[in-house]
Amino acid sequence: MIQIALHERHKVKRVFFHELGHYISSKLNERFYSGFGPKHFKIYRCKNKYDEFCGEVAPNIPEEYENSTMFFDRLPENLVGSIYGCIFQCYFTYTRELNYCFDQFGVDDMFKYNGTLIRHKLGLLKRLKLQEVYYQHFIEIFDNKSLEKLKQIDYILFLVPCEGEMDSYDINLSELDNNIEEFLEEYIDIYSKFVDNFKNVIFE
């Protein structure tokens, strides 16, 4: 089993569940919408803050895809994917403070989220409505304990040390997928309602 110092396990666990939110959103976007799906899931020492861990879920973007292109009809699930890391992290750290997560751990996520809003010229009113939608979504899954099944996951079992990189781990995706498949099938109704609520605001 992977050996992680006791004083750092909570950091790795926090990053795992944050990135798991992005990963599950990416899987559902691929399966039920027009997303590309995840290519890899990695946890590593932050380069600019060595006492912390960072994470990444990279999309499986086709070679012919133009990065600067984002079709407007893909916008709702893309925005949802950007904020789903903090939604999961706050759930698993038992806090309702989404803004704290966005400010401290999801800075890049919010940069991407806000940049997408600006790029597509969504005005202040729609931004505020979207904020209300994602706060309400988080409160619902928090109060209804919608992610409880995922607490059974032992994140350490999925960590694969990256060769030549200290304190860096790839996630064994085949093993992870086996463990979350049932959850994905059960969770899609909750997730699709959230995406639909984003669509209603964006396209109204």
Coordinates of N, CA and C in Angstrom, one line a residue:
M1 N 0.8 -1.2 0.0 CA 0.0 0.0 0.0 C 0.9 1.3 0.0
I2 N 0.4 2.3 -0.7 CA 1.1 3.6 -0.7 C 1.3 4.1 0.7
Q3 N 2.5 4.6 1.0 CA 2.8 5.2 2.3 C 2.8 6.7 2.2
I4 N 1.9 7.3 2.9 CA 1.8 8.8 2.9 C 1.9 9.3 4.3
A5 N 2.7 10.3 4.6 CA 2.8 10.8 6.0 C 1.5 11.1 6.6
L6 N 1.3 10.8 7.9 CA 0.0 11.0 8.5 C -0.4 12.4 8.4
H7 N 0.5 13.4 8.6 CA 0.1 14.8 8.6 C -0.3 15.3 7.2
E8 N -0.1 14.5 6.1 CA -0.4 14.9 4.8 C -1.5 14.1 4.2
R9 N -2.0 13.1 4.9 CA -3.1 12.3 4.3 C -4.3 13.1 4.0
H10 N -4.7 14.0 4.9 CA -5.9 14.8 4.8 C -5.8 15.7 3.5
K11 N -4.6 16.1 3.2 CA -4.4 17.0 2.1 C -4.6 16.2 0.8
V12 N -4.0 15.0 0.7 CA -4.2 14.2 -0.5 C -5.6 13.7 -0.6
K13 N -6.2 13.4 0.5 CA -7.7 13.0 0.4 C -8.5 14.2 0.0
R14 N -8.3 15.4 0.5 CA -9.0 16.6 0.0 C -8.9 16.8 -1.5
V15 N -7.7 16.6 -2.0 CA -7.4 16.8 -3.4 C -8.1 15.7 -4.2
F16 N -8.0 14.5 -3.7 CA -8.7 13.4 -4.4 C -10.1 13.6 -4.6
F17 N -10.8 14.0 -3.5 CA -12.3 14.2 -3.7 C -12.6 15.5 -4.5
H18 N -11.8 16.5 -4.4 CA -12.0 17.6 -5.3 C -11.9 17.2 -6.7
E19 N -10.8 16.5 -7.1 CA -10.7 16.1 -8.5 C -11.7 15.0 -8.9
L20 N -12.1 14.2 -7.9 CA -13.2 13.3 -8.2 C -14.5 13.9 -8.7
G21 N -14.7 15.1 -8.1 CA -15.9 15.9 -8.6 C -15.8 16.2 -10.1
H22 N -14.6 16.7 -10.5 CA -14.3 17.0 -11.9 C -14.4 15.8 -12.7
Y23 N -13.8 14.7 -12.2 CA -13.8 13.4 -12.9 C -15.2 12.9 -13.2
I24 N -16.0 12.9 -12.2 CA -17.4 12.4 -12.3 C -18.2 13.3 -13.3
S25 N -18.0 14.6 -13.1 CA -18.7 15.5 -14.1 C -18.3 15.2 -15.5
S26 N -17.0 15.0 -15.7 CA -16.5 14.7 -17.0 C -17.0 13.4 -17.6
K27 N -17.1 12.4 -16.7 CA -17.7 11.1 -17.1 C -19.1 11.2 -17.5
L28 N -19.9 12.0 -16.8 CA -21.3 12.1 -17.1 C -21.5 13.0 -18.3
N29 N -20.7 14.0 -18.4 CA -20.8 14.9 -19.6 C -20.5 14.1 -20.9
E30 N -19.5 13.2 -20.8 CA -19.2 12.3 -22.0 C -20.3 11.4 -22.3
R31 N -20.9 10.8 -21.2 CA -21.9 9.8 -21.4 C -23.3 10.3 -21.8
F32 N -23.7 11.5 -21.3 CA -25.0 11.9 -21.5 C -25.1 13.3 -22.2
Y33 N -24.0 13.9 -22.4 CA -24.0 15.2 -23.1 C -23.0 15.2 -24.3
S34 N -22.2 16.2 -24.5 CA -21.3 16.2 -25.6 C -19.8 16.4 -25.2
G35 N -19.5 16.0 -23.9 CA -18.2 16.2 -23.4 C -17.2 15.2 -24.0
F36 N -15.9 15.4 -23.8 CA -14.9 14.5 -24.3 C -14.5 13.4 -23.3
G37 N -14.9 13.6 -22.1 CA -14.5 12.6 -21.1 C -13.1 12.8 -20.6
P38 N -12.7 12.2 -19.5 CA -11.4 12.4 -18.9 C -10.3 11.5 -19.5
K39 N -9.1 12.1 -19.6 CA -7.9 11.4 -20.1 C -7.1 10.8 -19.0
H40 N -6.9 11.7 -18.0 CA -6.1 11.2 -16.8 C -6.5 12.0 -15.6
F41 N -6.1 11.5 -14.4 CA -6.5 12.0 -13.1 C -5.2 11.9 -12.3
K42 N -4.6 13.0 -11.9 CA -3.3 13.0 -11.2 C -3.3 13.9 -10.0
I43 N -2.6 13.5 -9.0 CA -2.4 14.2 -7.7 C -0.9 14.4 -7.6
Y44 N -0.4 15.6 -7.2 CA 1.0 15.9 -7.2 C 1.3 17.1 -6.2
R45 N 2.6 17.2 -5.8 CA 3.0 18.3 -5.0 C 2.8 19.6 -5.8
C46 N 2.2 20.6 -5.2 CA 2.0 21.9 -5.9 C 3.4 22.5 -6.1
K47 N 3.6 23.0 -7.3 CA 4.9 23.6 -7.7 C 5.2 24.9 -7.0
N48 N 4.1 25.6 -6.7 CA 4.3 27.0 -6.1 C 4.0 27.0 -4.6
K49 N 3.7 25.8 -4.1 CA 3.4 25.7 -2.6 C 3.7 24.3 -2.2
Y50 N 4.9 24.0 -1.8 CA 5.4 22.7 -1.7 C 4.8 21.9 -0.5
D51 N 4.2 22.6 0.4 CA 3.6 21.9 1.5 C 2.1 21.5 1.2
E52 N 1.7 21.7 0.0 CA 0.3 21.4 -0.4 C 0.4 20.4 -1.6
F53 N -0.8 19.8 -1.8 CA -1.0 19.0 -3.0 C -2.0 19.6 -4.0
C54 N -1.7 19.4 -5.2 CA -2.6 19.8 -6.3 C -3.1 18.6 -7.1
G55 N -4.1 18.9 -8.0 CA -4.6 17.8 -8.8 C -5.0 18.3 -10.1
E56 N -5.3 17.3 -11.0 CA -5.7 17.6 -12.4 C -6.5 16.4 -13.0
V57 N -7.6 16.8 -13.6 CA -8.3 15.8 -14.4 C -8.3 16.5 -15.8
A58 N -7.5 15.8 -16.7 CA -7.3 16.4 -18.0 C -8.4 15.8 -19.0
P59 N -9.0 16.6 -19.9 CA -10.0 16.1 -20.8 C -9.3 15.3 -22.0
N60 N -10.0 14.4 -22.5 CA -9.5 13.6 -23.6 C -9.9 14.3 -24.9
I61 N -9.2 15.4 -25.2 CA -9.6 16.2 -26.4 C -9.0 15.6 -27.7
P62 N -9.9 15.4 -28.7 CA -9.4 14.9 -30.0 C -8.4 15.7 -30.6
E63 N -7.5 15.1 -31.4 CA -6.4 15.9 -32.0 C -6.9 17.0 -32.9
E64 N -8.0 16.7 -33.6 CA -8.5 17.7 -34.6 C -9.3 18.8 -33.9
Y65 N -9.5 18.7 -32.6 CA -10.3 19.8 -31.9 C -9.5 21.1 -31.8
E66 N -10.1 22.2 -32.1 CA -9.5 23.5 -32.0 C -9.8 24.0 -30.6
N67 N -8.7 24.2 -29.8 CA -8.9 24.5 -28.4 C -9.6 25.9 -28.2
S68 N -9.5 26.8 -29.1 CA -10.2 28.1 -29.0 C -11.6 28.0 -29.3
T69 N -12.1 26.9 -29.8 CA -13.5 26.7 -30.1 C -14.3 26.1 -29.0
M70 N -15.4 26.8 -28.6 CA -16.3 26.1 -27.6 C -17.7 26.4 -28.1
F71 N -18.4 25.4 -28.6 CA -19.7 25.5 -29.1 C -20.6 26.0 -28.0
F72 N -21.5 26.9 -28.3 CA -22.4 27.5 -27.3 C -23.3 26.5 -26.7
D73 N -23.7 25.5 -27.4 CA -24.6 24.5 -26.9 C -23.9 23.5 -25.9
R74 N -22.6 23.6 -25.8 CA -21.9 22.8 -24.9 C -21.6 23.6 -23.6
L75 N -22.0 24.8 -23.6 CA -21.6 25.7 -22.5 C -22.1 25.3 -21.1
P76 N -23.4 24.9 -20.9 CA -23.8 24.5 -19.6 C -23.0 23.4 -18.9
E77 N -22.8 22.3 -19.6 CA -22.1 21.2 -18.9 C -20.6 21.6 -18.7
N78 N -20.1 22.4 -19.6 CA -18.7 22.9 -19.4 C -18.5 23.7 -18.2
L79 N -19.5 24.6 -17.9 CA -19.4 25.4 -16.7 C -19.6 24.6 -15.5
V80 N -20.6 23.7 -15.5 CA -20.8 22.8 -14.4 C -19.5 22.0 -14.1
G81 N -18.8 21.5 -15.1 CA -17.6 20.8 -14.9 C -16.5 21.6 -14.1
S82 N -16.5 22.9 -14.4 CA -15.5 23.7 -13.8 C -15.7 23.9 -12.3
I83 N -16.9 23.9 -11.8 CA -17.2 24.1 -10.4 C -17.4 22.8 -9.6
Y84 N -17.4 21.7 -10.3 CA -17.8 20.5 -9.6 C -16.8 20.0 -8.6
G85 N -15.5 20.4 -8.8 CA -14.5 20.0 -7.8 C -14.8 20.6 -6.4
C86 N -15.1 21.8 -6.4 CA -15.4 22.4 -5.0 C -16.7 21.9 -4.5
I87 N -17.6 21.6 -5.3 CA -18.9 21.0 -4.8 C -18.6 19.7 -4.1
F88 N -17.8 18.9 -4.7 CA -17.4 17.6 -4.0 C -16.5 17.8 -2.8
Q89 N -15.5 18.7 -2.9 CA -14.6 18.9 -1.8 C -15.4 19.4 -0.6
C90 N -16.3 20.4 -0.8 CA -17.0 20.9 0.4 C -17.9 19.9 1.0
Y91 N -18.5 19.0 0.2 CA -19.3 17.9 0.7 C -18.5 17.0 1.6
F92 N -17.3 16.6 1.1 CA -16.5 15.6 1.8 C -15.7 16.2 3.0
T93 N -15.6 17.6 3.0 CA -15.0 18.2 4.2 C -16.0 18.8 5.1
Y94 N -17.3 18.5 4.9 CA -18.4 18.9 5.8 C -18.5 20.4 5.9
T95 N -18.4 21.2 4.9 CA -18.5 22.6 5.0 C -19.4 23.1 3.8
R96 N -20.2 24.2 4.1 CA -21.0 24.8 3.2 C -20.4 26.0 2.5
E97 N -19.1 26.2 2.8 CA -18.4 27.4 2.3 C -17.8 27.2 0.9
L98 N -18.7 27.2 -0.1 CA -18.2 27.1 -1.4 C -17.2 28.2 -1.8
N99 N -17.5 29.4 -1.4 CA -16.6 30.5 -1.8 C -15.2 30.3 -1.2
Y100 N -15.1 29.8 0.0 CA -13.8 29.5 0.5 C -13.0 28.5 -0.3
C101 N -13.7 27.5 -0.8 CA -13.0 26.5 -1.7 C -12.6 27.2 -3.0
F102 N -13.5 28.0 -3.6 CA -13.2 28.6 -4.8 C -12.0 29.6 -4.7
D103 N -11.9 30.2 -3.5 CA -10.8 31.2 -3.3 C -9.5 30.6 -2.9
Q104 N -9.5 29.4 -2.3 CA -8.3 28.8 -1.7 C -7.8 27.6 -2.6
F105 N -8.7 26.8 -3.0 CA -8.4 25.5 -3.7 C -8.8 25.5 -5.2
G106 N -9.8 26.2 -5.5 CA -10.4 26.2 -6.9 C -10.1 27.5 -7.6
V107 N -9.0 28.1 -7.4 CA -8.7 29.4 -8.1 C -8.7 29.2 -9.6
D108 N -8.0 28.1 -10.0 CA -7.9 27.9 -11.5 C -9.3 27.5 -12.0
D109 N -10.1 26.8 -11.2 CA -11.4 26.4 -11.7 C -12.3 27.7 -11.9
M110 N -12.2 28.6 -11.0 CA -13.0 29.8 -11.1 C -12.5 30.7 -12.2
F111 N -11.2 30.7 -12.4 CA -10.6 31.5 -13.5 C -11.2 31.0 -14.8
K112 N -11.2 29.6 -15.0 CA -11.8 29.0 -16.2 C -13.3 29.3 -16.3
Y113 N -14.0 29.2 -15.2 CA -15.5 29.4 -15.1 C -15.8 30.9 -15.5
N114 N -15.1 31.8 -14.9 CA -15.4 33.2 -15.1 C -14.9 33.6 -16.5
G115 N -13.8 33.1 -17.0 CA -13.4 33.3 -18.3 C -14.4 32.9 -19.4
T116 N -15.0 31.7 -19.1 CA -16.0 31.2 -20.0 C -17.2 32.1 -20.1
L117 N -17.6 32.6 -18.9 CA -18.8 33.5 -18.8 C -18.5 34.8 -19.6
I118 N -17.3 35.3 -19.4 CA -16.9 36.6 -20.1 C -16.8 36.3 -21.6
R119 N -16.2 35.2 -22.0 CA -16.0 34.9 -23.5 C -17.4 34.8 -24.2
H120 N -18.4 34.3 -23.5 CA -19.7 34.2 -24.1 C -20.6 35.3 -23.8
K121 N -20.1 36.4 -23.2 CA -20.8 37.6 -22.9 C -22.1 37.4 -22.1
L122 N -22.0 36.6 -21.1 CA -23.1 36.4 -20.2 C -23.1 37.5 -19.2
G123 N -24.2 38.3 -19.1 CA -24.2 39.5 -18.3 C -24.3 39.2 -16.8
L124 N -24.2 40.2 -16.0 CA -24.2 40.1 -14.5 C -25.5 39.4 -14.0
L125 N -26.6 39.7 -14.6 CA -27.9 39.1 -14.1 C -27.8 37.6 -14.3
K126 N -27.4 37.1 -15.4 CA -27.3 35.7 -15.6 C -26.2 35.0 -14.7
R127 N -25.1 35.7 -14.5 CA -24.1 35.2 -13.6 C -24.6 35.0 -12.2
L128 N -25.4 36.0 -11.8 CA -26.0 35.9 -10.4 C -27.0 34.8 -10.3
K129 N -27.7 34.6 -11.4 CA -28.7 33.5 -11.4 C -28.0 32.1 -11.4
L130 N -26.9 32.0 -12.2 CA -26.1 30.8 -12.2 C -25.5 30.5 -10.8
Q131 N -25.1 31.5 -10.2 CA -24.5 31.4 -8.8 C -25.6 30.8 -7.9
E132 N -26.8 31.4 -8.0 CA -27.9 30.9 -7.2 C -28.2 29.4 -7.5
V133 N -28.1 29.1 -8.7 CA -28.4 27.7 -9.1 C -27.4 26.7 -8.5
Y134 N -26.1 27.1 -8.6 CA -25.1 26.1 -8.1 C -25.1 26.0 -6.6
Y135 N -25.4 27.2 -5.9 CA -25.5 27.1 -4.5 C -26.7 26.2 -4.1
Q136 N -27.8 26.4 -4.7 CA -29.0 25.6 -4.4 C -28.7 24.1 -4.7
H137 N -28.0 23.8 -5.8 CA -27.7 22.4 -6.1 C -26.8 21.8 -5.0
F138 N -25.8 22.6 -4.5 CA -24.9 22.1 -3.5 C -25.7 21.8 -2.2
I139 N -26.6 22.8 -1.8 CA -27.3 22.6 -0.6 C -28.2 21.4 -0.6
E140 N -28.8 21.1 -1.8 CA -29.7 19.9 -2.0 C -28.9 18.6 -1.8
I141 N -27.7 18.5 -2.5 CA -27.0 17.3 -2.3 C -26.3 17.1 -1.0
F142 N -26.0 18.3 -0.3 CA -25.5 18.3 1.0 C -26.5 17.8 2.0
D143 N -27.7 18.4 1.9 CA -28.8 18.1 2.9 C -29.4 16.7 2.6
N144 N -29.4 16.3 1.4 CA -29.9 14.9 1.0 C -28.9 13.8 1.1
K145 N -27.6 14.2 1.4 CA -26.5 13.2 1.5 C -26.4 12.4 0.2
S146 N -26.4 13.1 -0.9 CA -26.5 12.4 -2.2 C -25.2 11.7 -2.6
L147 N -24.1 12.1 -1.9 CA -22.8 11.5 -2.3 C -22.3 10.5 -1.2
E148 N -23.1 10.1 -0.3 CA -22.7 9.2 0.8 C -22.1 7.9 0.3
K149 N -22.6 7.4 -0.8 CA -22.0 6.1 -1.3 C -20.5 6.2 -1.6
L150 N -20.1 7.4 -2.0 CA -18.7 7.6 -2.4 C -17.8 7.6 -1.2
K151 N -18.3 7.8 0.0 CA -17.5 7.7 1.2 C -16.9 6.4 1.4
Q152 N -17.4 5.4 0.8 CA -16.8 4.0 0.9 C -15.5 3.9 0.1
I153 N -15.2 4.8 -0.7 CA -14.0 4.7 -1.5 C -12.8 5.0 -0.6
D154 N -11.8 4.1 -0.7 CA -10.5 4.2 -0.1 C -9.6 4.8 -1.2
Y155 N -9.4 6.1 -1.1 CA -8.6 6.8 -2.2 C -7.2 6.2 -2.3
I156 N -6.6 5.8 -1.3 CA -5.2 5.3 -1.3 C -5.1 4.1 -2.2
L157 N -6.1 3.3 -2.4 CA -6.0 2.1 -3.2 C -5.9 2.4 -4.7
F158 N -6.2 3.7 -5.1 CA -6.2 4.0 -6.5 C -4.9 4.8 -6.9
L159 N -4.1 5.1 -5.9 CA -2.9 5.9 -6.2 C -1.8 5.0 -6.8
V160 N -1.2 5.5 -7.9 CA -0.1 4.8 -8.5 C 1.0 5.8 -8.6
P161 N 2.2 5.6 -7.9 CA 3.3 6.5 -7.9 C 3.8 6.8 -9.4
C162 N 4.0 8.0 -9.7 CA 4.5 8.4 -11.0 C 6.0 8.2 -11.0
E163 N 6.5 7.5 -11.9 CA 7.9 7.1 -12.0 C 8.7 8.4 -12.2
G164 N 9.8 8.6 -11.3 CA 10.7 9.7 -11.5 C 10.1 11.0 -10.9
E165 N 8.9 11.0 -10.3 CA 8.3 12.2 -9.7 C 8.0 11.9 -8.2
M166 N 8.6 12.7 -7.3 CA 8.4 12.5 -5.9 C 7.0 13.0 -5.5
D167 N 6.3 12.2 -4.7 CA 5.0 12.6 -4.2 C 4.0 13.0 -5.3
S168 N 4.0 12.2 -6.4 CA 3.1 12.4 -7.5 C 2.4 11.1 -7.8
Y169 N 1.1 11.1 -8.0 CA 0.4 9.9 -8.2 C -0.6 10.0 -9.4
D170 N -0.6 9.0 -10.2 CA -1.7 8.9 -11.2 C -2.8 8.0 -10.5
I171 N -4.0 8.2 -10.9 CA -5.1 7.4 -10.4 C -5.4 6.3 -11.3
N172 N -5.5 5.1 -10.8 CA -5.8 3.9 -11.6 C -7.3 4.1 -12.0
L173 N -7.5 4.5 -13.3 CA -8.8 4.8 -13.7 C -9.7 3.6 -13.9
S174 N -9.2 2.5 -14.3 CA -10.0 1.3 -14.5 C -10.6 0.8 -13.2
E175 N -9.7 0.9 -12.1 CA -10.2 0.5 -10.8 C -11.2 1.5 -10.3
L176 N -10.9 2.8 -10.5 CA -11.9 3.8 -10.0 C -13.2 3.7 -10.7
D177 N -13.2 3.5 -12.0 CA -14.4 3.4 -12.8 C -15.2 2.2 -12.3
N178 N -14.6 1.1 -12.0 CA -15.3 -0.1 -11.4 C -16.1 0.3 -10.1
N179 N -15.4 1.2 -9.4 CA -16.0 1.5 -8.1 C -17.1 2.6 -8.1
I180 N -17.1 3.3 -9.2 CA -18.1 4.4 -9.3 C -19.2 4.2 -10.3
E181 N -19.2 3.1 -11.0 CA -20.1 2.9 -12.1 C -21.6 2.9 -11.5
E182 N -21.8 2.2 -10.5 CA -23.2 2.2 -9.9 C -23.6 3.5 -9.5
F183 N -22.7 4.3 -8.9 CA -23.0 5.7 -8.5 C -23.4 6.5 -9.6
L184 N -22.6 6.4 -10.7 CA -22.9 7.2 -11.9 C -24.3 7.0 -12.4
E185 N -24.8 5.8 -12.5 CA -26.1 5.4 -12.9 C -27.2 6.0 -12.0
E186 N -26.9 6.0 -10.7 CA -27.9 6.5 -9.8 C -27.9 8.0 -9.7
Y187 N -26.8 8.7 -10.0 CA -26.6 10.1 -9.8 C -27.0 10.9 -11.0
I188 N -27.2 10.3 -12.1 CA -27.4 11.1 -13.4 C -28.6 12.0 -13.3
D189 N -29.7 11.5 -12.6 CA -30.9 12.4 -12.5 C -30.6 13.7 -11.8
I190 N -29.9 13.6 -10.7 CA -29.5 14.7 -9.9 C -28.6 15.7 -10.8
Y191 N -27.7 15.1 -11.4 CA -26.7 15.9 -12.2 C -27.4 16.5 -13.4
S192 N -28.2 15.8 -14.1 CA -28.9 16.3 -15.3 C -29.9 17.4 -15.0
K193 N -30.5 17.3 -13.8 CA -31.3 18.4 -13.3 C -30.5 19.7 -13.2
F194 N -29.3 19.6 -12.6 CA -28.4 20.7 -12.4 C -28.0 21.3 -13.8
V195 N -27.6 20.5 -14.7 CA -27.2 21.0 -16.0 C -28.4 21.6 -16.7
D196 N -29.6 21.1 -16.6 CA -30.8 21.6 -17.2 C -31.1 23.0 -16.6
N197 N -30.9 23.2 -15.3 CA -31.1 24.5 -14.7 C -30.1 25.5 -15.2
F198 N -28.9 25.1 -15.4 CA -27.9 26.0 -16.0 C -28.4 26.4 -17.4
K199 N -28.9 25.4 -18.2 CA -29.3 25.7 -19.5 C -30.5 26.7 -19.5
N200 N -31.4 26.5 -18.6 CA -32.5 27.4 -18.5 C -32.1 28.8 -18.3
V201 N -31.1 29.0 -17.5 CA -30.6 30.4 -17.3 C -29.9 30.9 -18.5
I202 N -29.0 30.1 -19.1 CA -28.1 30.6 -20.2 C -28.9 30.9 -21.4
F203 N -29.9 30.0 -21.7 CA -30.6 30.1 -23.0 C -31.9 30.8 -22.9
E204 N -32.3 31.4 -21.7 CA -33.6 32.0 -21.6 C -33.6 33.4 -22.3

